[in-house]
PDB file of C-alpha atoms in Angstrom:
ATOM      1  CA  UNK A   1     -29.983  55.476  18.484  1.00  0.00           C
ATOM      2  CA  UNK A   2     -28.168  54.718  21.641  1.00  0.00           C
ATOM      3  CA  UNK A   3     -28.484  50.879  20.983  1.00  0.00           C
ATOM      4  CA  UNK A   4     -27.148  51.464  17.327  1.00  0.00           C
ATOM      5  CA  UNK A   5     -24.119  53.250  18.634  1.00  0.00           C
ATOM      6  CA  UNK A   6     -23.348  50.617  21.028  1.00  0.00           C
ATOM      7  CA  UNK A   7     -23.530  48.065  18.502  1.00  0.00           C
ATOM      8  CA  UNK A   8     -21.281  49.780  16.163  1.00  0.00           C
ATOM      9  CA  UNK A   9     -18.733  50.445  18.907  1.00  0.00           C
ATOM     10  CA  UNK A  10     -18.893  46.738  19.970  1.00  0.00           C
ATOM     11  CA  UNK A  11     -18.360  45.714  16.179  1.00  0.00           C
ATOM     12  CA  UNK A  12     -15.470  48.275  15.760  1.00  0.00           C
ATOM     13  CA  UNK A  13     -13.826  46.915  18.780  1.00  0.00           C
ATOM     14  CA  UNK A  14     -14.378  43.162  17.506  1.00  0.00           C
ATOM     15  CA  UNK A  15     -12.716  44.084  14.135  1.00  0.00           C
ATOM     16  CA  UNK A  16      -9.681  45.701  15.918  1.00  0.00           C
ATOM     17  CA  UNK A  17      -9.318  42.747  18.059  1.00  0.00           C
ATOM     18  CA  UNK A  18      -9.594  40.335  15.086  1.00  0.00           C
ATOM     19  CA  UNK A  19      -6.938  42.492  13.013  1.00  0.00           C
ATOM     20  CA  UNK A  20      -4.522  42.465  16.099  1.00  0.00           C
ATOM     21  CA  UNK A  21      -4.861  38.652  16.475  1.00  0.00           C
ATOM     22  CA  UNK A  22      -4.221  38.258  12.756  1.00  0.00           C
ATOM     23  CA  UNK A  23      -1.038  40.449  12.997  1.00  0.00           C
ATOM     24  CA  UNK A  24       0.090  38.467  16.011  1.00  0.00           C
ATOM     25  CA  UNK A  25      -0.293  35.276  14.357  1.00  0.00           C
ATOM     26  CA  UNK A  26       1.311  36.463  10.955  1.00  0.00           C
ATOM     27  CA  UNK A  27       4.241  37.741  13.096  1.00  0.00           C
ATOM     28  CA  UNK A  28       4.474  34.585  14.930  1.00  0.00           C
ATOM     29  CA  UNK A  29       4.507  32.713  11.581  1.00  0.00           C
ATOM     30  CA  UNK A  30       7.154  34.769  10.137  1.00  0.00           C
ATOM     31  CA  UNK A  31       9.159  34.691  13.370  1.00  0.00           C
ATOM     32  CA  UNK A  32       9.385  30.850  13.250  1.00  0.00           C
ATOM     33  CA  UNK A  33      10.023  30.750   9.581  1.00  0.00           C
ATOM     34  CA  UNK A  34      12.688  33.241  10.148  1.00  0.00           C
ATOM     35  CA  UNK A  35      14.403  31.323  12.800  1.00  0.00           C
ATOM     36  CA  UNK A  36      14.501  28.377  10.806  1.00  0.00           C
ATOM     37  CA  UNK A  37      16.236  30.219   7.967  1.00  0.00           C
ATOM     38  CA  UNK A  38      18.623  31.732  10.320  1.00  0.00           C
ATOM     39  CA  UNK A  39      19.625  28.169  11.803  1.00  0.00           C
ATOM     40  CA  UNK A  40      20.010  26.748   8.330  1.00  0.00           C
ATOM     41  CA  UNK A  41      22.114  29.678   7.227  1.00  0.00           C
ATOM     42  CA  UNK A  42      24.447  29.824  10.207  1.00  0.00           C
ATOM     43  CA  UNK A  43      25.144  26.044   9.869  1.00  0.00           C
ATOM     44  CA  UNK A  44      26.890  26.734   6.756  1.00  0.00           C
ATOM     45  CA  UNK A  45      28.502  29.750   7.550  1.00  0.00           C
ATOM     46  CA  UNK A  46      28.750  30.249  11.383  1.00  0.00           C
ATOM     47  CA  UNK A  47      28.734  33.762  12.970  1.00  0.00           C
ATOM     48  CA  UNK A  48      31.674  32.998  14.894  1.00  0.00           C
ATOM     49  CA  UNK A  49      33.930  32.516  11.426  1.00  0.00           C
ATOM     50  CA  UNK A  50      32.906  35.835  10.200  1.00  0.00           C
ATOM     51  CA  UNK A  51      35.307  38.272  11.560  1.00  0.00           C
ATOM     52  CA  UNK A  52      38.348  35.863  10.931  1.00  0.00           C
ATOM     53  CA  UNK A  53      37.388  35.820   7.191  1.00  0.00           C
ATOM     54  CA  UNK A  54      36.954  39.347   6.763  1.00  0.00           C
ATOM     55  CA  UNK A  55      39.987  40.752   8.957  1.00  0.00           C
ATOM     56  CA  UNK A  56      42.097  38.176   7.029  1.00  0.00           C
ATOM     57  CA  UNK A  57      41.879  39.956   3.655  1.00  0.00           C
ATOM     58  CA  UNK A  58      44.823  41.906   2.550  1.00  0.00           C
ATOM     59  CA  UNK A  59      43.112  45.323   2.283  1.00  0.00           C
ATOM     60  CA  UNK A  60      41.443  44.997   5.765  1.00  0.00           C
ATOM     61  CA  UNK A  61      41.139  48.354   7.538  1.00  0.00           C
ATOM     62  CA  UNK A  62      41.087  48.420  11.341  1.00  0.00           C
ATOM     63  CA  UNK A  63      38.826  50.518  13.390  1.00  0.00           C
ATOM     64  CA  UNK A  64      41.897  52.638  14.533  1.00  0.00           C
ATOM     65  CA  UNK A  65      42.850  53.238  10.980  1.00  0.00           C
ATOM     66  CA  UNK A  66      39.601  54.699  10.099  1.00  0.00           C
ATOM     67  CA  UNK A  67      39.037  58.675  10.273  1.00  0.00           C
ATOM     68  CA  UNK A  68      36.874  59.602  13.208  1.00  0.00           C
ATOM     69  CA  UNK A  69      34.931  61.958  10.640  1.00  0.00           C
ATOM     70  CA  UNK A  70      34.331  58.844   8.618  1.00  0.00           C
ATOM     71  CA  UNK A  71      33.145  56.891  11.482  1.00  0.00           C
ATOM     72  CA  UNK A  72      30.998  59.554  13.027  1.00  0.00           C
ATOM     73  CA  UNK A  73      29.486  60.122   9.345  1.00  0.00           C
ATOM     74  CA  UNK A  74      28.498  56.305   8.779  1.00  0.00           C
ATOM     75  CA  UNK A  75      26.993  56.139  12.149  1.00  0.00           C
ATOM     76  CA  UNK A  76      25.062  59.189  12.158  1.00  0.00           C
ATOM     77  CA  UNK A  77      23.741  58.237   8.516  1.00  0.00           C
ATOM     78  CA  UNK A  78      22.938  54.569   8.854  1.00  0.00           C
ATOM     79  CA  UNK A  79      22.378  53.948  12.568  1.00  0.00           C
ATOM     80  CA  UNK A  80      22.818  56.753  15.005  1.00  0.00           C
ATOM     81  CA  UNK A  81      21.905  54.357  17.975  1.00  0.00           C
ATOM     82  CA  UNK A  82      24.621  52.119  16.895  1.00  0.00           C
ATOM     83  CA  UNK A  83      26.556  52.128  20.134  1.00  0.00           C
ATOM     84  CA  UNK A  84      23.448  51.681  22.365  1.00  0.00           C
ATOM     85  CA  UNK A  85      21.473  48.821  20.882  1.00  0.00           C
ATOM     86  CA  UNK A  86      21.926  45.235  20.846  1.00  0.00           C
ATOM     87  CA  UNK A  87      21.692  44.446  17.097  1.00  0.00           C
ATOM     88  CA  UNK A  88      18.108  45.188  16.587  1.00  0.00           C
ATOM     89  CA  UNK A  89      16.750  48.802  17.374  1.00  0.00           C
ATOM     90  CA  UNK A  90      12.994  48.800  18.022  1.00  0.00           C
ATOM     91  CA  UNK A  91      12.935  52.648  17.996  1.00  0.00           C
ATOM     92  CA  UNK A  92      14.342  52.564  14.397  1.00  0.00           C
ATOM     93  CA  UNK A  93      11.826  49.904  13.353  1.00  0.00           C
ATOM     94  CA  UNK A  94       8.920  51.922  14.680  1.00  0.00           C
ATOM     95  CA  UNK A  95      10.068  55.302  13.082  1.00  0.00           C
ATOM     96  CA  UNK A  96      10.756  53.414   9.854  1.00  0.00           C
ATOM     97  CA  UNK A  97       7.186  51.760   9.828  1.00  0.00           C
ATOM     98  CA  UNK A  98       5.672  55.127  10.588  1.00  0.00           C
ATOM     99  CA  UNK A  99       7.555  56.713   7.546  1.00  0.00           C
ATOM    100  CA  UNK A 100       6.351  53.862   5.315  1.00  0.00           C
ATOM    101  CA  UNK A 101       2.831  54.302   6.311  1.00  0.00           C
ATOM    102  CA  UNK A 102       3.057  57.871   5.826  1.00  0.00           C
ATOM    103  CA  UNK A 103       4.610  57.682   2.370  1.00  0.00           C
ATOM    104  CA  UNK A 104       2.976  54.555   1.292  1.00  0.00           C
ATOM    105  CA  UNK A 105       6.213  52.981   0.291  1.00  0.00           C
ATOM    106  CA  UNK A 106       8.614  50.296   1.672  1.00  0.00           C
ATOM    107  CA  UNK A 107      11.685  52.917   1.509  1.00  0.00           C
ATOM    108  CA  UNK A 108      12.403  52.939   5.004  1.00  0.00           C
ATOM    109  CA  UNK A 109      13.587  49.262   6.448  1.00  0.00           C
ATOM    110  CA  UNK A 110      14.833  50.534  10.015  1.00  0.00           C
ATOM    111  CA  UNK A 111      17.921  48.067   9.713  1.00  0.00           C
ATOM    112  CA  UNK A 112      20.653  48.568  12.088  1.00  0.00           C
ATOM    113  CA  UNK A 113      24.490  48.326  10.843  1.00  0.00           C
ATOM    114  CA  UNK A 114      24.508  45.099  12.558  1.00  0.00           C
ATOM    115  CA  UNK A 115      21.341  43.828  10.558  1.00  0.00           C
ATOM    116  CA  UNK A 116      22.906  45.234   7.191  1.00  0.00           C
ATOM    117  CA  UNK A 117      26.124  43.211   7.964  1.00  0.00           C
ATOM    118  CA  UNK A 118      23.954  40.198   8.663  1.00  0.00           C
ATOM    119  CA  UNK A 119      21.924  40.687   5.338  1.00  0.00           C
ATOM    120  CA  UNK A 120      25.090  41.248   3.156  1.00  0.00           C
ATOM    121  CA  UNK A 121      27.077  38.564   4.506  1.00  0.00           C
ATOM    122  CA  UNK A 122      24.473  35.871   5.313  1.00  0.00           C
ATOM    123  CA  UNK A 123      21.435  36.261   3.250  1.00  0.00           C
ATOM    124  CA  UNK A 124      20.190  37.136  -0.098  1.00  0.00           C
ATOM    125  CA  UNK A 125      19.029  40.702  -1.023  1.00  0.00           C
ATOM    126  CA  UNK A 126      15.397  39.536  -1.495  1.00  0.00           C
ATOM    127  CA  UNK A 127      12.923  41.324   0.361  1.00  0.00           C
ATOM    128  CA  UNK A 128      10.451  39.098   2.515  1.00  0.00           C
ATOM    129  CA  UNK A 129       9.490  39.020   6.026  1.00  0.00           C
ATOM    130  CA  UNK A 130      11.071  35.530   6.885  1.00  0.00           C
ATOM    131  CA  UNK A 131      14.353  36.804   5.654  1.00  0.00           C
ATOM    132  CA  UNK A 132      13.878  39.938   7.386  1.00  0.00           C
ATOM    133  CA  UNK A 133      13.287  38.032  10.688  1.00  0.00           C
ATOM    134  CA  UNK A 134      16.250  35.614  10.022  1.00  0.00           C
ATOM    135  CA  UNK A 135      18.362  38.878   9.800  1.00  0.00           C
ATOM    136  CA  UNK A 136      17.293  39.886  13.244  1.00  0.00           C
ATOM    137  CA  UNK A 137      18.237  36.687  14.715  1.00  0.00           C
ATOM    138  CA  UNK A 138      21.490  36.871  13.109  1.00  0.00           C
ATOM    139  CA  UNK A 139      22.171  40.297  14.218  1.00  0.00           C
ATOM    140  CA  UNK A 140      21.466  39.452  17.755  1.00  0.00           C
ATOM    141  CA  UNK A 141      24.052  36.666  17.441  1.00  0.00           C
ATOM    142  CA  UNK A 142      26.603  38.864  15.889  1.00  0.00           C
ATOM    143  CA  UNK A 143      26.194  41.444  18.777  1.00  0.00           C
ATOM    144  CA  UNK A 144      26.737  38.431  21.181  1.00  0.00           C
ATOM    145  CA  UNK A 145      29.787  37.379  19.550  1.00  0.00           C
ATOM    146  CA  UNK A 146      31.630  40.621  18.693  1.00  0.00           C
ATOM    147  CA  UNK A 147      32.044  43.999  20.233  1.00  0.00           C
ATOM    148  CA  UNK A 148      30.968  47.219  18.338  1.00  0.00           C
ATOM    149  CA  UNK A 149      34.376  48.141  16.679  1.00  0.00           C
ATOM    150  CA  UNK A 150      34.695  44.664  15.198  1.00  0.00           C
ATOM    151  CA  UNK A 151      31.019  44.970  13.981  1.00  0.00           C
ATOM    152  CA  UNK A 152      31.874  48.421  12.514  1.00  0.00           C
ATOM    153  CA  UNK A 153      35.029  46.936  10.829  1.00  0.00           C
ATOM    154  CA  UNK A 154      33.255  44.185   9.101  1.00  0.00           C
ATOM    155  CA  UNK A 155      30.588  46.365   7.927  1.00  0.00           C
ATOM    156  CA  UNK A 156      32.776  48.878   6.275  1.00  0.00           C
ATOM    157  CA  UNK A 157      35.161  46.569   4.925  1.00  0.00           C
ATOM    158  CA  UNK A 158      32.605  44.599   2.956  1.00  0.00           C
ATOM    159  CA  UNK A 159      30.069  47.125   1.758  1.00  0.00           C
ATOM    160  CA  UNK A 160      29.753  48.114  -1.717  1.00  0.00           C
ATOM    161  CA  UNK A 161      30.423  51.884  -2.633  1.00  0.00           C
ATOM    162  CA  UNK A 162      29.709  51.704  -6.325  1.00  0.00           C
ATOM    163  CA  UNK A 163      31.992  51.639  -9.361  1.00  0.00           C
ATOM    164  CA  UNK A 164      33.201  48.270  -8.502  1.00  0.00           C
ATOM    165  CA  UNK A 165      34.667  49.168  -5.154  1.00  0.00           C
ATOM    166  CA  UNK A 166      34.003  46.823  -2.304  1.00  0.00           C
ATOM    167  CA  UNK A 167      35.174  47.928   1.176  1.00  0.00           C
ATOM    168  CA  UNK A 168      36.437  51.031   2.534  1.00  0.00           C
ATOM    169  CA  UNK A 169      40.255  50.532   1.308  1.00  0.00           C
ATOM    170  CA  UNK A 170      39.247  49.859  -2.277  1.00  0.00           C
ATOM    171  CA  UNK A 171      36.752  52.903  -2.359  1.00  0.00           C
ATOM    172  CA  UNK A 172      39.328  55.328  -0.782  1.00  0.00           C
ATOM    173  CA  UNK A 173      41.970  54.123  -3.179  1.00  0.00           C
ATOM    174  CA  UNK A 174      39.721  53.820  -6.215  1.00  0.00           C
ATOM    175  CA  UNK A 175      37.960  57.288  -5.801  1.00  0.00           C
ATOM    176  CA  UNK A 176      40.710  59.691  -4.512  1.00  0.00           C
ATOM    177  CA  UNK A 177      44.045  57.468  -4.532  1.00  0.00           C
ATOM    178  CA  UNK A 178      44.420  57.431  -0.914  1.00  0.00           C
ATOM    179  CA  UNK A 179      44.309  55.043   2.113  1.00  0.00           C
ATOM    180  CA  UNK A 180      41.491  55.593   4.434  1.00  0.00           C
ATOM    181  CA  UNK A 181      43.720  57.261   6.844  1.00  0.00           C
ATOM    182  CA  UNK A 182      44.742  59.903   4.498  1.00  0.00           C
ATOM    183  CA  UNK A 183      41.142  60.913   3.543  1.00  0.00           C
ATOM    184  CA  UNK A 184      39.978  64.495   4.015  1.00  0.00           C
ATOM    185  CA  UNK A 185      36.794  65.124   6.140  1.00  0.00           C
ATOM    186  CA  UNK A 186      34.978  66.075   3.078  1.00  0.00           C
ATOM    187  CA  UNK A 187      36.203  62.848   1.079  1.00  0.00           C
ATOM    188  CA  UNK A 188      35.126  60.635   4.229  1.00  0.00           C
ATOM    189  CA  UNK A 189      31.818  62.272   4.387  1.00  0.00           C
ATOM    190  CA  UNK A 190      31.233  61.540   0.768  1.00  0.00           C
ATOM    191  CA  UNK A 191      32.342  57.916   0.864  1.00  0.00           C
ATOM    192  CA  UNK A 192      29.976  57.458   4.061  1.00  0.00           C
ATOM    193  CA  UNK A 193      26.909  58.318   2.002  1.00  0.00           C
ATOM    194  CA  UNK A 194      27.597  56.050  -0.949  1.00  0.00           C
ATOM    195  CA  UNK A 195      26.614  52.503   0.287  1.00  0.00           C
ATOM    196  CA  UNK A 196      22.915  53.592   0.715  1.00  0.00           C
ATOM    197  CA  UNK A 197      22.496  53.564  -3.100  1.00  0.00           C
ATOM    198  CA  UNK A 198      26.093  52.899  -4.485  1.00  0.00           C
ATOM    199  CA  UNK A 199      24.961  52.617  -8.153  1.00  0.00           C
ATOM    200  CA  UNK A 200      22.939  55.744  -7.864  1.00  0.00           C
ATOM    201  CA  UNK A 201      25.312  57.824  -5.825  1.00  0.00           C
ATOM    202  CA  UNK A 202      28.637  56.964  -7.239  1.00  0.00           C
ATOM    203  CA  UNK A 203      30.517  59.977  -8.062  1.00  0.00           C
ATOM    204  CA  UNK A 204      32.084  58.581 -11.144  1.00  0.00           C
ATOM    205  CA  UNK A 205      28.658  58.273 -12.894  1.00  0.00           C
ATOM    206  CA  UNK A 206      26.564  60.761 -10.854  1.00  0.00           C
ATOM    207  CA  UNK A 207      28.549  63.625  -9.346  1.00  0.00           C
ATOM    208  CA  UNK A 208      25.547  65.812  -8.764  1.00  0.00           C
ATOM    209  CA  UNK A 209      23.506  63.045  -6.872  1.00  0.00           C
ATOM    210  CA  UNK A 210      26.960  62.215  -4.981  1.00  0.00           C
ATOM    211  CA  UNK A 211      27.050  65.727  -3.736  1.00  0.00           C
ATOM    212  CA  UNK A 212      23.303  65.859  -2.953  1.00  0.00           C
ATOM    213  CA  UNK A 213      23.859  62.715  -0.745  1.00  0.00           C
ATOM    214  CA  UNK A 214      26.931  64.214   0.925  1.00  0.00           C
ATOM    215  CA  UNK A 215      24.654  67.187   1.914  1.00  0.00           C
ATOM    216  CA  UNK A 216      22.262  64.644   3.473  1.00  0.00           C
ATOM    217  CA  UNK A 217      25.055  63.072   5.377  1.00  0.00           C
ATOM    218  CA  UNK A 218      26.271  66.500   6.732  1.00  0.00           C
ATOM    219  CA  UNK A 219      22.695  67.269   7.802  1.00  0.00           C
ATOM    220  CA  UNK A 220      22.523  64.030   9.651  1.00  0.00           C
ATOM    221  CA  UNK A 221      25.822  64.749  11.294  1.00  0.00           C
ATOM    222  CA  UNK A 222      24.522  68.002  12.535  1.00  0.00           C
ATOM    223  CA  UNK A 223      21.299  66.553  13.930  1.00  0.00           C
ATOM    224  CA  UNK A 224      23.364  63.994  15.747  1.00  0.00           C
ATOM    225  CA  UNK A 225      25.678  66.676  17.009  1.00  0.00           C
ATOM    226  CA  UNK A 226      28.750  65.333  15.502  1.00  0.00           C
ATOM    227  CA  UNK A 227      29.174  68.602  13.657  1.00  0.00           C
ATOM    228  CA  UNK A 228      28.051  72.404  13.812  1.00  0.00           C
ATOM    229  CA  UNK A 229      26.145  73.845  11.253  1.00  0.00           C
ATOM    230  CA  UNK A 230      29.178  76.095  10.410  1.00  0.00           C
ATOM    231  CA  UNK A 231      31.442  72.961  10.015  1.00  0.00           C
ATOM    232  CA  UNK A 232      28.963  71.237   7.858  1.00  0.00           C
ATOM    233  CA  UNK A 233      28.841  74.098   5.585  1.00  0.00           C
ATOM    234  CA  UNK A 234      32.455  74.382   5.274  1.00  0.00           C
ATOM    235  CA  UNK A 235      32.567  70.731   4.396  1.00  0.00           C
ATOM    236  CA  UNK A 236      29.896  70.798   1.925  1.00  0.00           C
ATOM    237  CA  UNK A 237      31.752  73.757   0.106  1.00  0.00           C
ATOM    238  CA  UNK A 238      34.928  71.380   0.016  1.00  0.00           C
ATOM    239  CA  UNK A 239      32.840  68.326  -1.268  1.00  0.00           C
ATOM    240  CA  UNK A 240      31.630  70.524  -4.158  1.00  0.00           C
ATOM    241  CA  UNK A 241      35.383  70.993  -5.062  1.00  0.00           C
ATOM    242  CA  UNK A 242      36.154  67.275  -4.869  1.00  0.00           C
ATOM    243  CA  UNK A 243      37.312  65.426  -7.923  1.00  0.00           C
ATOM    244  CA  UNK A 244      37.514  61.689  -8.147  1.00  0.00           C
ATOM    245  CA  UNK A 245      39.722  59.549  -9.953  1.00  0.00           C
ATOM    246  CA  UNK A 246      38.132  57.811 -13.143  1.00  0.00           C
ATOM    247  CA  UNK A 247      37.494  53.986 -12.859  1.00  0.00           C
ATOM    248  CA  UNK A 248      40.676  51.843 -13.741  1.00  0.00           C
TER     249      UNK A 248
END
C-alpha cells in the first residue's frame, strides 16, 4: 500500500511538471508571436505618433478640462491601479484569471487602461493570445513614451460611448448637450460606465441598464475610497432622474 501511494505521488508530480512545462512552452510561443505582431503593427503606426494624431482632433479634451469625478470614476471602474503600474498589471491579470476560472468564462480580461488604448488604436478586437501578448508589448511602449495624463487623454478621447458617440466630448454633447467640463457628477459617473459595453449600456436604448451600470461604477468608487457611501447614494438618486437627449 505504501509503495502504491508513493508511485501515485510520483505520477501526480510528473503530470503536474509536464503540465507546467506545456504551459511555459505555450506562453513562450505566444510571447514570440505577440512580439512579432507588435513589431509589425508599430512599423505601420508608430506609438510615438499616437498622441499627436489624437490631440490634434478638433474635439480633443485635455486632462485639465475633465471633471475630477469623471477621472476618478473611470480609473475606479476600469483600472484602479492605473497610476501605479507600468502598462501591464500582473495583479489585475491574476485576479481576472481567478474570476474566469471560478465562473468558467472569459468575461474578465485584466486589461489596464493602457492596454485598452493599445488594443483600440493598434490592433483588431479579435480575441486570441498572440494579440493579447502584442497588446501588452504595446502598452509597455506607450507607458515609456507618455505620462499618465497623456495616456488617459488618449483613452477617453477615442473610446466608444454608444449611440454613435466616440470620445468624451461627443458623448457629453450627445447625451447631455454639454461640454465635459459642464457635466454634473451624476452625468460624469454615468458616462464613465458606458464604454464597458456601449451598445448594451447606452442610456438612449437601455436606460435601465445604464442606471444599473452607473450603480456599479458608484460601488467601485466607494471601494476605491473616491466616494463615501452617502455620497454614492446621493449620486445614485440623481442618476435615476437623468434625462438624455435623443440621438440626432
